Amino acid sequence: MEFPFRFAAAALAAFSLYSCNSTAKTESQELTVLDTQFGDATFYARNFQSGKTASGSKFDNRRALAAHRTYPFGTVVRVTNLENGRTVNVVIVDRGPYGKNRRKGAIIDLSRDAARALDMIEDGQVRVKLEVLTWGG
C-alpha cells in the first residue's frame, strides 16, 4: 500500500513543479509585448464554422482564433476590450477583416469563443487593444 501512495505523491510533486515553471514562463511572455495596435474588433458569423482559413486550417468558432490583415499566421495576440477591460489570447489563422467591417475601423476578426470571452457578442463591434505576445511564422 505504501508504493501507490509514494508514486502518487511523487507524481503530484512533479506536476506541481511543472505547473510552477509553465506559469512563470507564461507570465514572462505576457510582460514582453512585441507590438501594439488600437482599433475595433468584430467577430466571425456562424456560417464560417469549419470553413478553410487563409492559413489552410479549418476555422473553429469554439477556439480562440482570429484574423488579422498583416500579422503572421500563428502569432499569439492578447486582445483587450477597452470598454470593460476583459482580455483573451488568440492565435492568428486567417486574413481580414475585409469589406464593411474594415471600412468601419475593424482591425481584427475574432472567433465567437474569443468574442464571448470579451463580452462583445451583443455589441458586435468594440474598441480593442492588440498586444503581440509571440510572433508566428
Short mmCIF file of N, CA and C in Angstrom, two decimals:
data_model
loop_
_atom_site.label_atom_id
_atom_site.label_comp_id
_atom_site.label_asym_id
_atom_site.label_seq_id
_atom_site.Cartn_x
_atom_site.Cartn_y
_atom_site.Cartn_z
N MET A 1 0.81 -1.20 0.00
CA MET A 1 0.00 0.00 0.00
C MET A 1 0.86 1.27 0.00
N GLU A 2 2.10 1.13 0.48
CA GLU A 2 2.97 2.30 0.56
C GLU A 2 3.42 2.75 -0.83
N PHE A 3 3.65 1.81 -1.76
CA PHE A 3 4.12 2.15 -3.10
C PHE A 3 3.16 3.07 -3.85
N PRO A 4 1.86 2.76 -3.93
CA PRO A 4 0.96 3.66 -4.66
C PRO A 4 0.92 5.05 -4.04
N PHE A 5 1.01 5.13 -2.72
CA PHE A 5 0.99 6.44 -2.08
C PHE A 5 2.22 7.24 -2.45
N ARG A 6 3.40 6.59 -2.40
CA ARG A 6 4.64 7.28 -2.78
C ARG A 6 4.62 7.70 -4.24
N PHE A 7 4.11 6.81 -5.10
CA PHE A 7 4.01 7.12 -6.52
C PHE A 7 3.10 8.33 -6.75
N ALA A 8 1.95 8.34 -6.09
CA ALA A 8 1.00 9.44 -6.22
C ALA A 8 1.62 10.74 -5.70
N ALA A 9 2.32 10.65 -4.57
CA ALA A 9 2.95 11.85 -4.00
C ALA A 9 4.04 12.38 -4.94
N ALA A 10 4.83 11.48 -5.52
CA ALA A 10 5.88 11.90 -6.45
C ALA A 10 5.28 12.52 -7.71
N ALA A 11 4.22 11.91 -8.21
CA ALA A 11 3.56 12.44 -9.41
C ALA A 11 2.99 13.83 -9.12
N LEU A 12 2.38 14.01 -7.97
CA LEU A 12 1.81 15.30 -7.59
C LEU A 12 2.92 16.35 -7.47
N ALA A 13 4.03 15.99 -6.86
CA ALA A 13 5.15 16.92 -6.72
C ALA A 13 5.70 17.32 -8.09
N ALA A 14 5.87 16.35 -8.98
CA ALA A 14 6.39 16.65 -10.32
C ALA A 14 5.43 17.56 -11.07
N PHE A 15 4.13 17.27 -10.98
CA PHE A 15 3.14 18.10 -11.66
C PHE A 15 3.15 19.52 -11.11
N SER A 16 3.30 19.66 -9.78
CA SER A 16 3.34 20.98 -9.15
C SER A 16 4.52 21.79 -9.65
N LEU A 17 5.69 21.14 -9.74
CA LEU A 17 6.86 21.84 -10.25
C LEU A 17 6.67 22.25 -11.70
N TYR A 18 6.10 21.35 -12.52
CA TYR A 18 5.85 21.67 -13.93
C TYR A 18 4.89 22.85 -14.03
N SER A 19 3.84 22.84 -13.21
CA SER A 19 2.85 23.92 -13.23
C SER A 19 3.49 25.24 -12.88
N CYS A 20 4.35 25.24 -11.87
CA CYS A 20 5.02 26.48 -11.47
C CYS A 20 5.89 27.01 -12.61
N ASN A 21 6.64 26.12 -13.25
CA ASN A 21 7.50 26.55 -14.34
C ASN A 21 6.70 27.09 -15.51
N SER A 22 5.60 26.44 -15.88
CA SER A 22 4.86 26.91 -17.03
C SER A 22 4.14 28.22 -16.71
N THR A 23 3.72 28.42 -15.47
CA THR A 23 3.09 29.68 -15.08
C THR A 23 4.10 30.82 -15.17
N ALA A 24 5.30 30.58 -14.66
CA ALA A 24 6.33 31.61 -14.70
C ALA A 24 6.66 31.98 -16.14
N LYS A 25 6.72 30.97 -17.01
CA LYS A 25 7.01 31.23 -18.42
C LYS A 25 5.90 32.07 -19.05
N THR A 26 4.65 31.73 -18.75
CA THR A 26 3.52 32.48 -19.29
C THR A 26 3.57 33.92 -18.82
N GLU A 27 3.85 34.13 -17.53
CA GLU A 27 3.90 35.49 -17.02
C GLU A 27 5.01 36.29 -17.67
N SER A 28 6.17 35.68 -17.89
CA SER A 28 7.27 36.42 -18.50
C SER A 28 6.94 36.75 -19.96
N GLN A 29 6.22 35.85 -20.65
CA GLN A 29 5.83 36.14 -22.02
C GLN A 29 4.84 37.30 -22.05
N GLU A 30 3.95 37.37 -21.08
CA GLU A 30 2.95 38.43 -21.07
C GLU A 30 3.59 39.79 -20.78
N LEU A 31 4.73 39.81 -20.11
CA LEU A 31 5.40 41.06 -19.82
C LEU A 31 6.07 41.64 -21.05
N THR A 32 6.42 40.81 -22.01
CA THR A 32 7.08 41.26 -23.23
C THR A 32 6.05 41.42 -24.34
N VAL A 33 5.70 42.66 -24.62
CA VAL A 33 4.76 42.96 -25.70
C VAL A 33 5.58 43.40 -26.91
N LEU A 34 5.42 42.68 -28.02
CA LEU A 34 6.24 42.91 -29.20
C LEU A 34 5.67 43.94 -30.16
N ASP A 35 4.37 44.16 -30.12
CA ASP A 35 3.71 45.15 -30.98
C ASP A 35 2.35 45.47 -30.37
N THR A 36 1.88 46.68 -30.56
CA THR A 36 0.58 47.11 -30.03
C THR A 36 -0.18 47.85 -31.12
N GLN A 37 -1.48 47.57 -31.21
CA GLN A 37 -2.37 48.29 -32.13
C GLN A 37 -3.68 48.60 -31.40
N PHE A 38 -4.32 49.67 -31.81
CA PHE A 38 -5.64 50.03 -31.30
C PHE A 38 -6.60 50.13 -32.46
N GLY A 39 -7.81 49.67 -32.26
CA GLY A 39 -8.84 49.73 -33.29
C GLY A 39 -10.08 49.01 -32.81
N ASP A 40 -10.89 48.55 -33.74
CA ASP A 40 -12.12 47.84 -33.38
C ASP A 40 -11.99 46.36 -33.69
N ALA A 41 -12.73 45.55 -32.93
CA ALA A 41 -12.80 44.11 -33.19
C ALA A 41 -14.22 43.75 -33.58
N THR A 42 -14.34 42.84 -34.52
CA THR A 42 -15.62 42.24 -34.89
C THR A 42 -15.44 40.74 -34.72
N PHE A 43 -16.51 39.96 -34.97
CA PHE A 43 -16.35 38.52 -34.86
C PHE A 43 -17.01 37.82 -36.05
N TYR A 44 -16.54 36.61 -36.30
CA TYR A 44 -16.99 35.81 -37.43
C TYR A 44 -18.47 35.43 -37.28
N ALA A 45 -19.16 35.40 -38.40
CA ALA A 45 -20.53 34.89 -38.43
C ALA A 45 -20.49 33.37 -38.28
N ARG A 46 -21.60 32.80 -37.85
CA ARG A 46 -21.68 31.35 -37.63
C ARG A 46 -21.40 30.54 -38.90
N ASN A 47 -21.73 31.09 -40.06
CA ASN A 47 -21.58 30.31 -41.30
C ASN A 47 -20.12 30.07 -41.70
N PHE A 48 -19.16 30.66 -41.00
CA PHE A 48 -17.75 30.40 -41.29
C PHE A 48 -17.24 29.14 -40.59
N GLN A 49 -18.04 28.57 -39.68
CA GLN A 49 -17.64 27.37 -38.95
C GLN A 49 -17.21 26.28 -39.91
N SER A 50 -16.05 25.70 -39.67
CA SER A 50 -15.44 24.61 -40.45
C SER A 50 -14.97 25.03 -41.84
N GLY A 51 -15.03 26.32 -42.16
CA GLY A 51 -14.50 26.78 -43.44
C GLY A 51 -12.98 26.80 -43.42
N LYS A 52 -12.38 26.83 -44.59
CA LYS A 52 -10.92 26.85 -44.68
C LYS A 52 -10.42 28.28 -44.50
N THR A 53 -9.39 28.45 -43.67
CA THR A 53 -8.81 29.77 -43.44
C THR A 53 -7.68 30.02 -44.43
N ALA A 54 -7.17 31.23 -44.45
CA ALA A 54 -6.07 31.58 -45.34
C ALA A 54 -4.80 30.80 -44.99
N SER A 55 -4.68 30.37 -43.74
CA SER A 55 -3.50 29.59 -43.34
C SER A 55 -3.64 28.12 -43.73
N GLY A 56 -4.83 27.73 -44.21
CA GLY A 56 -5.05 26.35 -44.62
C GLY A 56 -5.72 25.49 -43.57
N SER A 57 -5.87 26.01 -42.35
CA SER A 57 -6.51 25.23 -41.29
C SER A 57 -8.03 25.41 -41.35
N LYS A 58 -8.74 24.53 -40.66
CA LYS A 58 -10.20 24.63 -40.58
C LYS A 58 -10.57 25.62 -39.49
N PHE A 59 -11.51 26.52 -39.78
CA PHE A 59 -11.92 27.50 -38.78
C PHE A 59 -12.85 26.86 -37.76
N ASP A 60 -12.62 27.15 -36.49
CA ASP A 60 -13.45 26.62 -35.41
C ASP A 60 -13.84 27.75 -34.47
N ASN A 61 -15.12 28.13 -34.49
CA ASN A 61 -15.63 29.21 -33.65
C ASN A 61 -15.55 28.88 -32.16
N ARG A 62 -15.27 27.63 -31.81
CA ARG A 62 -15.20 27.23 -30.40
C ARG A 62 -13.78 27.36 -29.84
N ARG A 63 -12.86 27.85 -30.64
CA ARG A 63 -11.48 28.07 -30.19
C ARG A 63 -11.15 29.56 -30.28
N ALA A 64 -10.13 29.98 -29.57
CA ALA A 64 -9.73 31.40 -29.55
C ALA A 64 -8.85 31.69 -30.77
N LEU A 65 -9.49 31.97 -31.90
CA LEU A 65 -8.81 32.22 -33.16
C LEU A 65 -9.17 33.60 -33.68
N ALA A 66 -8.36 34.09 -34.63
CA ALA A 66 -8.64 35.43 -35.16
C ALA A 66 -8.05 35.60 -36.55
N ALA A 67 -8.52 36.67 -37.20
CA ALA A 67 -7.99 37.08 -38.50
C ALA A 67 -7.41 38.48 -38.35
N HIS A 68 -6.24 38.68 -38.94
CA HIS A 68 -5.60 40.00 -38.95
C HIS A 68 -5.01 40.18 -40.34
N ARG A 69 -4.99 41.40 -40.81
CA ARG A 69 -4.56 41.64 -42.19
C ARG A 69 -3.05 41.42 -42.41
N THR A 70 -2.21 41.66 -41.39
CA THR A 70 -0.77 41.58 -41.63
C THR A 70 0.01 40.68 -40.68
N TYR A 71 -0.49 40.39 -39.50
CA TYR A 71 0.27 39.56 -38.55
C TYR A 71 0.47 38.17 -39.14
N PRO A 72 1.67 37.59 -38.97
CA PRO A 72 1.92 36.24 -39.49
C PRO A 72 1.02 35.20 -38.84
N PHE A 73 0.70 34.15 -39.59
CA PHE A 73 -0.09 33.05 -39.05
C PHE A 73 0.66 32.43 -37.86
N GLY A 74 -0.09 32.08 -36.83
CA GLY A 74 0.50 31.50 -35.63
C GLY A 74 0.87 32.53 -34.57
N THR A 75 0.75 33.81 -34.90
CA THR A 75 1.04 34.87 -33.92
C THR A 75 0.01 34.82 -32.80
N VAL A 76 0.50 34.93 -31.56
CA VAL A 76 -0.39 34.96 -30.40
C VAL A 76 -0.58 36.42 -30.00
N VAL A 77 -1.85 36.84 -29.92
CA VAL A 77 -2.19 38.23 -29.63
C VAL A 77 -3.12 38.28 -28.43
N ARG A 78 -2.78 39.17 -27.48
CA ARG A 78 -3.70 39.44 -26.37
C ARG A 78 -4.61 40.57 -26.82
N VAL A 79 -5.92 40.32 -26.79
CA VAL A 79 -6.92 41.31 -27.18
C VAL A 79 -7.61 41.79 -25.92
N THR A 80 -7.64 43.10 -25.72
CA THR A 80 -8.29 43.70 -24.56
C THR A 80 -9.47 44.54 -25.01
N ASN A 81 -10.64 44.25 -24.48
CA ASN A 81 -11.84 45.05 -24.73
C ASN A 81 -11.68 46.32 -23.90
N LEU A 82 -11.52 47.47 -24.55
CA LEU A 82 -11.27 48.72 -23.83
C LEU A 82 -12.50 49.25 -23.12
N GLU A 83 -13.67 48.68 -23.40
CA GLU A 83 -14.89 49.13 -22.72
C GLU A 83 -15.09 48.45 -21.37
N ASN A 84 -14.58 47.20 -21.22
CA ASN A 84 -14.81 46.50 -19.95
C ASN A 84 -13.54 45.89 -19.34
N GLY A 85 -12.40 45.99 -20.03
CA GLY A 85 -11.14 45.50 -19.50
C GLY A 85 -10.91 44.00 -19.65
N ARG A 86 -11.86 43.26 -20.22
CA ARG A 86 -11.67 41.82 -20.39
C ARG A 86 -10.63 41.55 -21.46
N THR A 87 -9.88 40.45 -21.27
CA THR A 87 -8.84 40.08 -22.24
C THR A 87 -8.98 38.62 -22.66
N VAL A 88 -8.44 38.32 -23.83
CA VAL A 88 -8.36 36.95 -24.32
C VAL A 88 -7.14 36.86 -25.23
N ASN A 89 -6.45 35.73 -25.18
CA ASN A 89 -5.34 35.47 -26.10
C ASN A 89 -5.86 34.67 -27.28
N VAL A 90 -5.53 35.11 -28.48
CA VAL A 90 -5.98 34.44 -29.70
C VAL A 90 -4.78 34.11 -30.58
N VAL A 91 -4.98 33.17 -31.50
CA VAL A 91 -3.96 32.80 -32.48
C VAL A 91 -4.45 33.25 -33.85
N ILE A 92 -3.59 33.91 -34.60
CA ILE A 92 -3.94 34.39 -35.94
C ILE A 92 -3.87 33.23 -36.92
N VAL A 93 -5.02 32.93 -37.57
CA VAL A 93 -5.09 31.82 -38.53
C VAL A 93 -5.68 32.23 -39.87
N ASP A 94 -6.08 33.51 -39.98
CA ASP A 94 -6.79 33.94 -41.19
C ASP A 94 -6.44 35.39 -41.50
N ARG A 95 -6.86 35.85 -42.66
CA ARG A 95 -6.67 37.24 -43.07
C ARG A 95 -8.01 37.97 -42.99
N GLY A 96 -7.96 39.22 -42.63
CA GLY A 96 -9.16 40.03 -42.52
C GLY A 96 -8.96 41.02 -41.39
N PRO A 97 -9.93 41.79 -41.07
CA PRO A 97 -11.25 41.88 -41.68
C PRO A 97 -11.22 42.63 -43.01
N TYR A 98 -12.23 42.33 -43.81
CA TYR A 98 -12.39 42.97 -45.11
C TYR A 98 -13.79 43.57 -45.22
N GLY A 99 -14.03 44.26 -46.31
CA GLY A 99 -15.36 44.79 -46.59
C GLY A 99 -15.79 45.89 -45.62
N LYS A 100 -17.08 45.90 -45.31
CA LYS A 100 -17.63 46.99 -44.50
C LYS A 100 -17.04 47.04 -43.10
N ASN A 101 -16.67 45.88 -42.52
CA ASN A 101 -16.07 45.91 -41.19
C ASN A 101 -14.74 46.64 -41.20
N ARG A 102 -13.93 46.41 -42.22
CA ARG A 102 -12.64 47.09 -42.33
C ARG A 102 -12.85 48.59 -42.50
N ARG A 103 -13.82 48.97 -43.33
CA ARG A 103 -14.10 50.39 -43.54
C ARG A 103 -14.59 51.07 -42.27
N LYS A 104 -15.19 50.32 -41.38
CA LYS A 104 -15.70 50.88 -40.13
C LYS A 104 -14.67 50.83 -39.00
N GLY A 105 -13.41 50.53 -39.31
CA GLY A 105 -12.34 50.60 -38.32
C GLY A 105 -11.92 49.30 -37.68
N ALA A 106 -12.47 48.17 -38.12
CA ALA A 106 -12.09 46.88 -37.52
C ALA A 106 -10.68 46.50 -37.95
N ILE A 107 -9.87 46.09 -36.98
CA ILE A 107 -8.51 45.66 -37.26
C ILE A 107 -8.32 44.17 -37.01
N ILE A 108 -9.32 43.52 -36.41
CA ILE A 108 -9.24 42.09 -36.11
C ILE A 108 -10.62 41.48 -36.12
N ASP A 109 -10.73 40.28 -36.67
CA ASP A 109 -11.96 39.47 -36.62
C ASP A 109 -11.71 38.33 -35.65
N LEU A 110 -12.60 38.14 -34.70
CA LEU A 110 -12.43 37.12 -33.67
C LEU A 110 -13.40 35.97 -33.85
N SER A 111 -13.02 34.81 -33.36
CA SER A 111 -13.96 33.69 -33.30
C SER A 111 -15.04 34.04 -32.27
N ARG A 112 -16.16 33.34 -32.33
CA ARG A 112 -17.24 33.59 -31.37
C ARG A 112 -16.78 33.30 -29.94
N ASP A 113 -15.94 32.29 -29.76
CA ASP A 113 -15.45 31.97 -28.42
C ASP A 113 -14.64 33.14 -27.86
N ALA A 114 -13.76 33.72 -28.66
CA ALA A 114 -12.97 34.86 -28.22
C ALA A 114 -13.87 36.08 -27.98
N ALA A 115 -14.85 36.30 -28.85
CA ALA A 115 -15.78 37.42 -28.68
C ALA A 115 -16.59 37.26 -27.40
N ARG A 116 -16.97 36.04 -27.11
CA ARG A 116 -17.72 35.75 -25.87
C ARG A 116 -16.86 36.06 -24.65
N ALA A 117 -15.58 35.69 -24.70
CA ALA A 117 -14.67 35.96 -23.59
C ALA A 117 -14.52 37.46 -23.34
N LEU A 118 -14.62 38.25 -24.40
CA LEU A 118 -14.53 39.71 -24.27
C LEU A 118 -15.88 40.35 -23.96
N ASP A 119 -16.94 39.54 -23.91
CA ASP A 119 -18.30 40.02 -23.65
C ASP A 119 -18.72 41.07 -24.68
N MET A 120 -18.53 40.71 -25.97
CA MET A 120 -18.85 41.66 -27.04
C MET A 120 -19.89 41.13 -28.03
N ILE A 121 -20.46 39.98 -27.75
CA ILE A 121 -21.42 39.37 -28.69
C ILE A 121 -22.60 40.30 -28.93
N GLU A 122 -23.14 40.87 -27.88
CA GLU A 122 -24.30 41.76 -28.04
C GLU A 122 -23.96 43.02 -28.82
N ASP A 123 -22.76 43.59 -28.55
CA ASP A 123 -22.36 44.84 -29.20
C ASP A 123 -21.98 44.65 -30.66
N GLY A 124 -21.35 43.53 -30.98
CA GLY A 124 -20.96 43.25 -32.36
C GLY A 124 -19.62 43.83 -32.75
N GLN A 125 -19.31 45.02 -32.31
CA GLN A 125 -18.04 45.67 -32.62
C GLN A 125 -17.65 46.53 -31.42
N VAL A 126 -16.43 46.33 -30.93
CA VAL A 126 -15.95 47.09 -29.77
C VAL A 126 -14.53 47.58 -30.01
N ARG A 127 -14.15 48.61 -29.27
CA ARG A 127 -12.81 49.17 -29.31
C ARG A 127 -11.87 48.24 -28.53
N VAL A 128 -10.72 47.90 -29.13
CA VAL A 128 -9.79 46.96 -28.51
C VAL A 128 -8.34 47.44 -28.61
N LYS A 129 -7.52 46.84 -27.77
CA LYS A 129 -6.06 46.97 -27.86
C LYS A 129 -5.52 45.59 -28.18
N LEU A 130 -4.64 45.52 -29.18
CA LEU A 130 -3.97 44.26 -29.54
C LEU A 130 -2.53 44.35 -29.06
N GLU A 131 -2.07 43.27 -28.41
CA GLU A 131 -0.68 43.17 -27.97
C GLU A 131 -0.12 41.84 -28.43
N VAL A 132 0.90 41.90 -29.29
CA VAL A 132 1.53 40.67 -29.77
C VAL A 132 2.41 40.11 -28.67
N LEU A 133 2.13 38.83 -28.29
CA LEU A 133 2.92 38.16 -27.26
C LEU A 133 4.02 37.29 -27.86
N THR A 134 3.70 36.62 -28.98
CA THR A 134 4.72 35.85 -29.71
C THR A 134 4.40 35.94 -31.20
N TRP A 135 5.44 36.08 -31.99
CA TRP A 135 5.26 36.11 -33.44
C TRP A 135 5.14 34.70 -33.99
N GLY A 136 4.25 34.53 -34.95
CA GLY A 136 4.13 33.25 -35.64
C GLY A 136 5.10 33.21 -36.80
N GLY A 137 4.94 32.22 -37.60
CA GLY A 137 5.77 32.19 -38.79
C GLY A 137 6.31 30.85 -38.99
#
